[in-house]
Every structure is written in C-alpha cells, then in structure tokens.
PDB file of C-alpha atoms in Angstrom:
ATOM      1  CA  UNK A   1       5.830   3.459  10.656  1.00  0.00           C
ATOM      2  CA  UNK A   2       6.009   2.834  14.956  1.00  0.00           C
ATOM      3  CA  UNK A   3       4.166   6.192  14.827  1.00  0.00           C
ATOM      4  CA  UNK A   4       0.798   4.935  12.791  1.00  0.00           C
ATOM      5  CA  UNK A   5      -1.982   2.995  15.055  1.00  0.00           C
ATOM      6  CA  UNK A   6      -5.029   1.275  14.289  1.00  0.00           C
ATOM      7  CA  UNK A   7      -7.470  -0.072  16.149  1.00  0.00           C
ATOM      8  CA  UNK A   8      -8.728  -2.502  16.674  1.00  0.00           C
ATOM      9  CA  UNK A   9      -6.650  -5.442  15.255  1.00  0.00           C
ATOM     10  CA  UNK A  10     -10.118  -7.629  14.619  1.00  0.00           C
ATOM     11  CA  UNK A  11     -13.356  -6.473  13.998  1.00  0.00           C
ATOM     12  CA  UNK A  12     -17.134  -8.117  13.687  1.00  0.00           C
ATOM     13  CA  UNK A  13     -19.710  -6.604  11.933  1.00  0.00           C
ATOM     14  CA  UNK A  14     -23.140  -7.632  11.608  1.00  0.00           C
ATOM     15  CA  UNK A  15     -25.917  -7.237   9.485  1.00  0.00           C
ATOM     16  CA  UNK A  16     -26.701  -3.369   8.756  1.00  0.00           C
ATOM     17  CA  UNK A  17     -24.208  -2.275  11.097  1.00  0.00           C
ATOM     18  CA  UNK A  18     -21.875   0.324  11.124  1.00  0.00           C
ATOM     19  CA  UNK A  19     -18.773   0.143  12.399  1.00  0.00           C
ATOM     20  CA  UNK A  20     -15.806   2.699  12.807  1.00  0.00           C
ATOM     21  CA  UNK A  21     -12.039   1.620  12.601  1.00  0.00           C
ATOM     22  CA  UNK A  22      -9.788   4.019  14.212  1.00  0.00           C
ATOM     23  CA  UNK A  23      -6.064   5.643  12.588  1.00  0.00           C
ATOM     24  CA  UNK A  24      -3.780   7.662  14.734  1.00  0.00           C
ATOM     25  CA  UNK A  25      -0.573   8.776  13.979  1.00  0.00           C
ATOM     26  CA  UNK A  26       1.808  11.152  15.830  1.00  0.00           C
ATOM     27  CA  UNK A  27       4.541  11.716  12.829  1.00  0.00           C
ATOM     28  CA  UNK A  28       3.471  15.112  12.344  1.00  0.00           C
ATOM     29  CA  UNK A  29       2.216  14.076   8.908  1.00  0.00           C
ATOM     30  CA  UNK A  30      -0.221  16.443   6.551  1.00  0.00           C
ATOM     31  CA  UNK A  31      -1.752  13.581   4.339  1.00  0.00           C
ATOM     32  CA  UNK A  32      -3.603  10.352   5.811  1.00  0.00           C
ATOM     33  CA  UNK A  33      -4.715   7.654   3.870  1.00  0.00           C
ATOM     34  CA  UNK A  34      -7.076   4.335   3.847  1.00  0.00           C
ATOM     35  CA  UNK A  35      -6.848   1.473   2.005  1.00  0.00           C
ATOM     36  CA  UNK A  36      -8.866  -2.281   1.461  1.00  0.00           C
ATOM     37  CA  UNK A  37      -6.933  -5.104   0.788  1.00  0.00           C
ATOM     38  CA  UNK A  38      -8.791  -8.328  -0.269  1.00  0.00           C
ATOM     39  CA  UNK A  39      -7.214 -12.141   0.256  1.00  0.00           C
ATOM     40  CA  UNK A  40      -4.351 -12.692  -2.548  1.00  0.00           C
ATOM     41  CA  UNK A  41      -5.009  -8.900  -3.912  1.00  0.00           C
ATOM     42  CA  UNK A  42      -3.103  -5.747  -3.818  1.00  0.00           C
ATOM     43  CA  UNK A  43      -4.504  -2.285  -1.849  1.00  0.00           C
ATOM     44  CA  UNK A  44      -7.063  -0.157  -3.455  1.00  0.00           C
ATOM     45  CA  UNK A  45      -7.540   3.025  -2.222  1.00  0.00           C
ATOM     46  CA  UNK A  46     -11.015   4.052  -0.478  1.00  0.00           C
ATOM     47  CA  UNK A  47     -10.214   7.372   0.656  1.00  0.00           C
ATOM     48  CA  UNK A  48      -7.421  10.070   1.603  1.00  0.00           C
ATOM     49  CA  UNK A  49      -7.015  13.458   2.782  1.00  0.00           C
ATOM     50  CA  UNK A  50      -4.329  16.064   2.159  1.00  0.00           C
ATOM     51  CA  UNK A  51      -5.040  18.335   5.450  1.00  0.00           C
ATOM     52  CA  UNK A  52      -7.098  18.616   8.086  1.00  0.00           C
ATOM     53  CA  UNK A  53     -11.143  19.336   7.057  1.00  0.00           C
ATOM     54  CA  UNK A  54     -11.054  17.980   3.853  1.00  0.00           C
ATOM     55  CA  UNK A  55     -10.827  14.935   2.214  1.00  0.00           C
ATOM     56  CA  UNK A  56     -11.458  12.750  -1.275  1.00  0.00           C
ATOM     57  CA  UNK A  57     -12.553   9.841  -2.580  1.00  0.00           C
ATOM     58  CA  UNK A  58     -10.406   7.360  -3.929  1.00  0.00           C
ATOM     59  CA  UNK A  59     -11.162   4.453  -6.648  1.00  0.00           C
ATOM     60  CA  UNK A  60     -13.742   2.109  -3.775  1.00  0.00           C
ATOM     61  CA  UNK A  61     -15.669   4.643  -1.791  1.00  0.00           C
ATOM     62  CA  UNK A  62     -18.886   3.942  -2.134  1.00  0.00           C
ATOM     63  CA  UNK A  63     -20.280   2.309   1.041  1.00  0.00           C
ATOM     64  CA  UNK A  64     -17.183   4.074   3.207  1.00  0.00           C
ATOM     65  CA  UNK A  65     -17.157   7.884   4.993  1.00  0.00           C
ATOM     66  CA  UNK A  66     -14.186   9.135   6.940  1.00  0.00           C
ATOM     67  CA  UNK A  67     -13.660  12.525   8.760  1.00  0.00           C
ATOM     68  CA  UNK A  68     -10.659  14.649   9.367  1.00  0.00           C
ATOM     69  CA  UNK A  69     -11.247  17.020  12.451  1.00  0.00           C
ATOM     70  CA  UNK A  70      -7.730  16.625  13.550  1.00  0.00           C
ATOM     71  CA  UNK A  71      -4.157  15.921  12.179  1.00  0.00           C
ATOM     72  CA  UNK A  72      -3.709  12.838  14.096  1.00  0.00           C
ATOM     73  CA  UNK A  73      -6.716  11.284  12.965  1.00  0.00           C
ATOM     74  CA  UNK A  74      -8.550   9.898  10.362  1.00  0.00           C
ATOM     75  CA  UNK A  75     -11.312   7.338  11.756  1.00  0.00           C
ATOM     76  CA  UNK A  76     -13.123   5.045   8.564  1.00  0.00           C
ATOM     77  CA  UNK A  77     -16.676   4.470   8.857  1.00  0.00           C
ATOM     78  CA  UNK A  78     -18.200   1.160   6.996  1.00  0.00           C
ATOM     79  CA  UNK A  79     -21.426   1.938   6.657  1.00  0.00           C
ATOM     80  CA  UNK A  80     -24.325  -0.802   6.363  1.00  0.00           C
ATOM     81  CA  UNK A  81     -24.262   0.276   2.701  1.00  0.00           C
ATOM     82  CA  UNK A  82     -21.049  -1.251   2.086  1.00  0.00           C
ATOM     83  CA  UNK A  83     -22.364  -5.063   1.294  1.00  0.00           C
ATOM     84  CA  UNK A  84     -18.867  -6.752   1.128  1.00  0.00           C
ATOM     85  CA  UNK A  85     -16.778  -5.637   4.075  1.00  0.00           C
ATOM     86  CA  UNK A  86     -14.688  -8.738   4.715  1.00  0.00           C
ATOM     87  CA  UNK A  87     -11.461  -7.214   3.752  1.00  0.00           C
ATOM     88  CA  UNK A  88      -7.803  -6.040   5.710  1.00  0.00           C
ATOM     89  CA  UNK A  89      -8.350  -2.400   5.928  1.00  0.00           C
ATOM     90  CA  UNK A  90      -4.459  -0.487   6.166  1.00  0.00           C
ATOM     91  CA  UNK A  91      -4.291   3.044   7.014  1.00  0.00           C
ATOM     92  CA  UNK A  92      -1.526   5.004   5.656  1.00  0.00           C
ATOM     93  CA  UNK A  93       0.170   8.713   6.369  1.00  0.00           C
ATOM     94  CA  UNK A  94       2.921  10.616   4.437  1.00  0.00           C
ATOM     95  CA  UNK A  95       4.582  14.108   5.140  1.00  0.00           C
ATOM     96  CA  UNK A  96       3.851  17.133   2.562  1.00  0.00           C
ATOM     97  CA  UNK A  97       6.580  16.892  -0.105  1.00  0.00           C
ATOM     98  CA  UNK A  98       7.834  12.941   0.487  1.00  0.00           C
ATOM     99  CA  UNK A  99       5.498  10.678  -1.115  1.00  0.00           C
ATOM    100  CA  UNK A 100       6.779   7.843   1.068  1.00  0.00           C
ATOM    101  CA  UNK A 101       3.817   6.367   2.478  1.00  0.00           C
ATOM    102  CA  UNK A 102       4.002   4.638   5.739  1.00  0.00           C
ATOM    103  CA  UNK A 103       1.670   1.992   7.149  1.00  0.00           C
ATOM    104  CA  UNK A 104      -0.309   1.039  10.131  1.00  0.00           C
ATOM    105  CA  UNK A 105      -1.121  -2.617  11.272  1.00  0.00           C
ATOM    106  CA  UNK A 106      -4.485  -2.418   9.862  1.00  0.00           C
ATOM    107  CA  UNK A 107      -7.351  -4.180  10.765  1.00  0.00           C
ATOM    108  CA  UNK A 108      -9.242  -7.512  10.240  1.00  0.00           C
ATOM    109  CA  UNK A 109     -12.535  -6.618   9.340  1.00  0.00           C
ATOM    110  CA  UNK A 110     -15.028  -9.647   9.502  1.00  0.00           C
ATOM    111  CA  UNK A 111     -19.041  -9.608   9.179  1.00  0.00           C
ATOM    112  CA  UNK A 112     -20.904 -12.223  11.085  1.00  0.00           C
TER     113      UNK A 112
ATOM    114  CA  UNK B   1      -6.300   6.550 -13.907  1.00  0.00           C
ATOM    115  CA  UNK B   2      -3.248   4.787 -13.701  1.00  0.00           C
ATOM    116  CA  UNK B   3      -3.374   1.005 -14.400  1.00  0.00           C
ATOM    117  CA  UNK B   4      -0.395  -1.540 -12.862  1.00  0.00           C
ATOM    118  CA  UNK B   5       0.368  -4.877 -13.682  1.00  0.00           C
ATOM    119  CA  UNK B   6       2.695  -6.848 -12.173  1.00  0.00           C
ATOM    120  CA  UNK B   7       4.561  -9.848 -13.727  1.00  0.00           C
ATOM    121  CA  UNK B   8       4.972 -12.359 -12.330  1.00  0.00           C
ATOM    122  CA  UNK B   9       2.554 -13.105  -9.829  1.00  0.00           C
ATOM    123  CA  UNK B  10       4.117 -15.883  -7.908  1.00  0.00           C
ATOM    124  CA  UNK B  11       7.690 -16.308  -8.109  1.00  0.00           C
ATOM    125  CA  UNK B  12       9.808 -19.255  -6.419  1.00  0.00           C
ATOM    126  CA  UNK B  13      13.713 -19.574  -6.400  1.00  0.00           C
ATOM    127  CA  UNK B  14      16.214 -21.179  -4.310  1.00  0.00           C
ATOM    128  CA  UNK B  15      18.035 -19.609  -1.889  1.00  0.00           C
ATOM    129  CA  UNK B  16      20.983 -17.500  -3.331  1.00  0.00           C
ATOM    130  CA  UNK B  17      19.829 -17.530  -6.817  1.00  0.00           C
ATOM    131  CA  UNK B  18      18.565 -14.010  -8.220  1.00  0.00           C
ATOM    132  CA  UNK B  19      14.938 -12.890  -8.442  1.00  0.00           C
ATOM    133  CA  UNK B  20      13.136 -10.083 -11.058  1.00  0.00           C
ATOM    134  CA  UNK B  21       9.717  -9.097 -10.344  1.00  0.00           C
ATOM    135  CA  UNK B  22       8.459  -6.282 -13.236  1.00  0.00           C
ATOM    136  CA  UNK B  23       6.181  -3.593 -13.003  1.00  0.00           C
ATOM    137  CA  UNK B  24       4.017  -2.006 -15.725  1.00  0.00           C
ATOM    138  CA  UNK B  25       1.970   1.246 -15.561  1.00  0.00           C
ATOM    139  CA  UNK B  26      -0.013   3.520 -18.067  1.00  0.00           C
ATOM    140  CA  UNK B  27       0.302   7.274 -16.798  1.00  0.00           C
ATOM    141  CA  UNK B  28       3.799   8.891 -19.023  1.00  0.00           C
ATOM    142  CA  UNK B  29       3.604  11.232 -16.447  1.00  0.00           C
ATOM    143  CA  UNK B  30       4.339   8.995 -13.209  1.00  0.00           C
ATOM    144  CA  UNK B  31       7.117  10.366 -11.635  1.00  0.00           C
ATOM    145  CA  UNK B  32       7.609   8.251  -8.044  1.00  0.00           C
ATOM    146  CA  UNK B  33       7.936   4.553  -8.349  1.00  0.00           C
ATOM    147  CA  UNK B  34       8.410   2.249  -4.833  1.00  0.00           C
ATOM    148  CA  UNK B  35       8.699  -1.136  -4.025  1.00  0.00           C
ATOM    149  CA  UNK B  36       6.360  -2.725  -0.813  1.00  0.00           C
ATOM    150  CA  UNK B  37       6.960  -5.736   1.080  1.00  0.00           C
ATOM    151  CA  UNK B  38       4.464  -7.683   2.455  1.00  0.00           C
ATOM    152  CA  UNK B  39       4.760 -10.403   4.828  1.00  0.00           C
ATOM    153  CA  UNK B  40       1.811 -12.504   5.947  1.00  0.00           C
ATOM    154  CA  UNK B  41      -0.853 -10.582   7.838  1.00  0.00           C
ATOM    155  CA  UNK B  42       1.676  -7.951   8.279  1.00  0.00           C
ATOM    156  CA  UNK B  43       1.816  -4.232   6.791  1.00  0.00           C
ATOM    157  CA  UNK B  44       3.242  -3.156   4.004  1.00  0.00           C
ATOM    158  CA  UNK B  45       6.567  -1.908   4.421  1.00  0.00           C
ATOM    159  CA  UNK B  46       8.778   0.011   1.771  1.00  0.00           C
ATOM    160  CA  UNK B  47      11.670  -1.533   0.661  1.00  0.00           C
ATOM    161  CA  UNK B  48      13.189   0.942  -2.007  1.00  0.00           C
ATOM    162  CA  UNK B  49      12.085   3.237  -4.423  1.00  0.00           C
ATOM    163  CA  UNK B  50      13.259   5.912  -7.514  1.00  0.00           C
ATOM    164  CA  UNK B  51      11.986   9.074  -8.590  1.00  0.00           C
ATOM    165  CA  UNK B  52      11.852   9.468 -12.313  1.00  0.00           C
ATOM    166  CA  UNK B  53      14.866  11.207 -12.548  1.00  0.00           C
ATOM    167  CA  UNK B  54      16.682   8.743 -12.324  1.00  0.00           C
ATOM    168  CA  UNK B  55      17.395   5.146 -14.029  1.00  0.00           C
ATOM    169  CA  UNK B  56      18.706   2.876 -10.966  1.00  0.00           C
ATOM    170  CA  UNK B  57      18.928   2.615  -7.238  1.00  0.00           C
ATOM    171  CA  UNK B  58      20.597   0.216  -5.247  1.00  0.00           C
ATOM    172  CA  UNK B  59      19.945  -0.573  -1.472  1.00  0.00           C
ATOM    173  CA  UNK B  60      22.927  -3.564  -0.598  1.00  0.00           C
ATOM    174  CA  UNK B  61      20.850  -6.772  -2.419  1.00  0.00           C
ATOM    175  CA  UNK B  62      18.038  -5.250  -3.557  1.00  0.00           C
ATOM    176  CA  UNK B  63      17.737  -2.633  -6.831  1.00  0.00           C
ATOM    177  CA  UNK B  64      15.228  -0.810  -8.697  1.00  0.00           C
ATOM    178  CA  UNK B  65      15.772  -0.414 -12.440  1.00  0.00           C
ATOM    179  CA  UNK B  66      13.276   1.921 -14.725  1.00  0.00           C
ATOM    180  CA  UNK B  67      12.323   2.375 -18.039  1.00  0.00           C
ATOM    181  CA  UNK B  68      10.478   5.442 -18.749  1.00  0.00           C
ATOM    182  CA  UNK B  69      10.015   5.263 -22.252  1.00  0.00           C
ATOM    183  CA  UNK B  70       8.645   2.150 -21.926  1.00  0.00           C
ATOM    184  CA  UNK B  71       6.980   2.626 -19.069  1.00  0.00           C
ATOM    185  CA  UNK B  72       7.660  -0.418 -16.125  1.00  0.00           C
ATOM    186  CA  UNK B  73      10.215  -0.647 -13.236  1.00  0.00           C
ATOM    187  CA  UNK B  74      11.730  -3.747 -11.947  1.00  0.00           C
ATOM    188  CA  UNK B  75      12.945  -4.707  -8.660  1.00  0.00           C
ATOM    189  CA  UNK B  76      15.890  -6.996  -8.371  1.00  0.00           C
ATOM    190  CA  UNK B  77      16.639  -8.867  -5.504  1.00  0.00           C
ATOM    191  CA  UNK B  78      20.432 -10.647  -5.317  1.00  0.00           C
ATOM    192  CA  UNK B  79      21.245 -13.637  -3.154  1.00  0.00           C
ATOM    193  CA  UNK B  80      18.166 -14.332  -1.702  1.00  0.00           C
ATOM    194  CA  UNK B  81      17.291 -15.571   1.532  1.00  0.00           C
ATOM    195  CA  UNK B  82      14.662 -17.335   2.697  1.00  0.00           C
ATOM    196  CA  UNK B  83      13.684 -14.020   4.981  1.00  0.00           C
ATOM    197  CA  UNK B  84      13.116 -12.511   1.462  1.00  0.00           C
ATOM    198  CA  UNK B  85       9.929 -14.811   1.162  1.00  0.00           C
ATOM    199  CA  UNK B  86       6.636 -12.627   1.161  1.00  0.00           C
ATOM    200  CA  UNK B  87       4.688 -10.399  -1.144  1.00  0.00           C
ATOM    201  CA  UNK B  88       6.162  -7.688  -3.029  1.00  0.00           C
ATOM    202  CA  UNK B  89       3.774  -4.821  -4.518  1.00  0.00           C
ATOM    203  CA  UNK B  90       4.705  -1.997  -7.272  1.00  0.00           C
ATOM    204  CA  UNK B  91       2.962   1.424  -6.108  1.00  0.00           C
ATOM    205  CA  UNK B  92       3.774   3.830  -8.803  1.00  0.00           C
ATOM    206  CA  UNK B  93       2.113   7.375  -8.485  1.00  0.00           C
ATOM    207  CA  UNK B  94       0.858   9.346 -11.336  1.00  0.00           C
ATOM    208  CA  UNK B  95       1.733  13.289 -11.506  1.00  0.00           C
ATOM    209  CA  UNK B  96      -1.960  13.989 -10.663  1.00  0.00           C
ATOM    210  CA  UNK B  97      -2.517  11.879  -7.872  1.00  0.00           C
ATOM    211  CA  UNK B  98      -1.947  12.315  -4.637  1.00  0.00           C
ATOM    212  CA  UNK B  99      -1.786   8.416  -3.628  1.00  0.00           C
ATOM    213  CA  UNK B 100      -0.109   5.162  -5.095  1.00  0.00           C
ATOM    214  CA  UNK B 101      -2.007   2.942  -7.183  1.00  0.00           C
ATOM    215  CA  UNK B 102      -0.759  -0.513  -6.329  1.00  0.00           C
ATOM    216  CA  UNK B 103      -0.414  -3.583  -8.801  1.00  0.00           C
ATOM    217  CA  UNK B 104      -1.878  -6.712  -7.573  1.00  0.00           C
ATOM    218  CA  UNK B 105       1.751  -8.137  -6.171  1.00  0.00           C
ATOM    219  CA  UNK B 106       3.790 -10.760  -6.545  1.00  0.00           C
ATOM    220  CA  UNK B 107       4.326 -13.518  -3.843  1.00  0.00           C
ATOM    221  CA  UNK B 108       8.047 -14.674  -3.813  1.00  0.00           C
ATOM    222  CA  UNK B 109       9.166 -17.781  -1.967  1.00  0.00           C
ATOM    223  CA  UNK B 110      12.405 -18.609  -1.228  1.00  0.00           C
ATOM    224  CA  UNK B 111      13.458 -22.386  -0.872  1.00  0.00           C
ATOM    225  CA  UNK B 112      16.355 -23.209   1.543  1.00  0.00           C
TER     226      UNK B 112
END
C-alpha cells in the first residue's frame, strides 16, 4: 500500500467551499476507491470506479463528485453541498481479479 | 445491500490470553471475507482474509474461521501482544458489489 498517495494529510474547509483531495497510485491497479470514516465508526463508501472514464456511486454520495481521466488518479471533490465534511477521508485501489483492497494515508478533513 | 455487524465492539484482554472478535453479514451470496487493522490515525491495513471456499485460514497467531450457513466470520487472534492493540474491521463483499461493506469495528486493547 507504499504505492497509494493522498494529499494533503490535513485539510480546512470553509463555509460553501469546495475543496478537492487528491489519490495517486502507481500499482498498476484498474479499480480506485474512496471512503469517509467518522470518529469511533467504520468506512462507508462514497464512491468507486472500475476503469478509467467511469465511475459509481456508493452508499454516501450525495454532496461528493470524483473524476477518473487517468489510471493513476482519482481526485474527490467535497462540494459546498456536502453540510457535514468533518470526517477521515481513505482512498483505496485494488487490481482486476484480487479484491484485496489497499489503502492510502487518507486525509483529515476539517471545516472552519 | 449488505448489512455487517460486528460483536464486540470494544474488547480488552491481557497480554497472552486469546481474543475472538465476530462478524455478521446478510448477503448468502458474499463470497470474500477480510480482516482490517486499524491503528490510531493510521490506514487500514489487511491482516488476513478467506474466500468462501473455504472454512479456515491461518496466518502464524492470527485465524479466520467462517460459517456460511450461518452467515458470520470470526477472527482469532492467539497470544496477544500489546502491538495487537488497535481497531479491527470485518469488510465482507457481496457477489454483486464491487467494494467491501465494512462493520463498524471493534477496538481491542491489550494490557501488559
């Protein structure tokens, strides 16, 4: 999971911003994934994407948009619609066939 | 979708004593079920996991056990160490899902 990056570690936010949080990865990997973890909770998925152009929503996307324009990346956008972003936001990439999901750092998402 | 609970959800033993976390889920037709670890602020990292093929895998002190007809998995840690102390999450994936549906985890502490 050396080959997943996201930046940046801590993020501020303020009112009716939006802010984008950045996933690279260089393992090659077909599917890309992004996840919110609250204090205390498990991960819930916002969104993930199986190849490059095309993506889907997962079980929280409402208030969230991503793109996929190449392999290596899959930047999240929290848009101003999203009213509670305060959360630890993990991005996550797996190879086509292994379902073995492998983790970034994530990022510390915090609204002023 | 699939729905995961996770029992218990904090769990405290001393060191070299034996610890069981359990792992329900509602989709009969999950077939890939992994273990996370979590340490504080950290990402998750897999530990071990079992395809539903078969009934038990063991990685040196740690083991997965599962149950299809009843439908939960259990991860069983042996001679724990205080290093063992963090947060351990069930991910199980359903056959028509791309991603992992996590439970809410389980944070095990480990007193010297």
């Amino acid at each position: 999971d050396g080959g997943i990056t996201q930046s940046p570690k801590y993020l501020f936010r303020k009112e009716g911003q939006n802010v984008t949080l950045s996933c690279e990865q260089n393992l090659n990997h077909d599917a890309m994934y992004w996840y919110r973890q609250d204090p205390g909770q498990g991960l819930r998925l916002i969104y993930y994407s199986q190849i490059v152009n095309d993506f889907q929503k997962g079980d929280i996307a409402e208030g969230y948009s991503v793109s996929r324009e190449k392999k290596e990346s899959f930047p999240l956008t929290v848009t101003s619609a999203q009213k509670n972003p305060t959360a630890f936001y993990l991005c996550a990439s797996s190879s086509e066939g292994d379902e073995t999901q492998y983790f970034g750092p994530g990022t510390r998402l915090l609204v002023l | 979708g699939e729905n995961v609970e996770q029992h218990p959800s904090t769990l405290s033993v001393q060191e070299g004593d034996s610890a069981v976390i359990k792992c329900t889920y509602s989709d009969s037709a999950s077939n890939y079920f992994p273990w996370y670890k979590q340490e504080l602020g950290k990402r998750p990292q897999l530990i071990i996991d079992i395809r539903s093929n078969v009934g038990e895998k063991k990685d040196q002190r740690i083991a997965v056990t599962l149950n299809k007809t009843a439908k939960h998995f259990s991860l069983h840690i042996t001679e724990t160490q205080p290093e063992d102390s963090a947060v351990y999450f069930c991910a199980p994936k359903g056959a028509g899902r791309r991603a992992l549906t996590f439970g809410s985890g389980t944070r095990l502490q480990v007193q010297p």
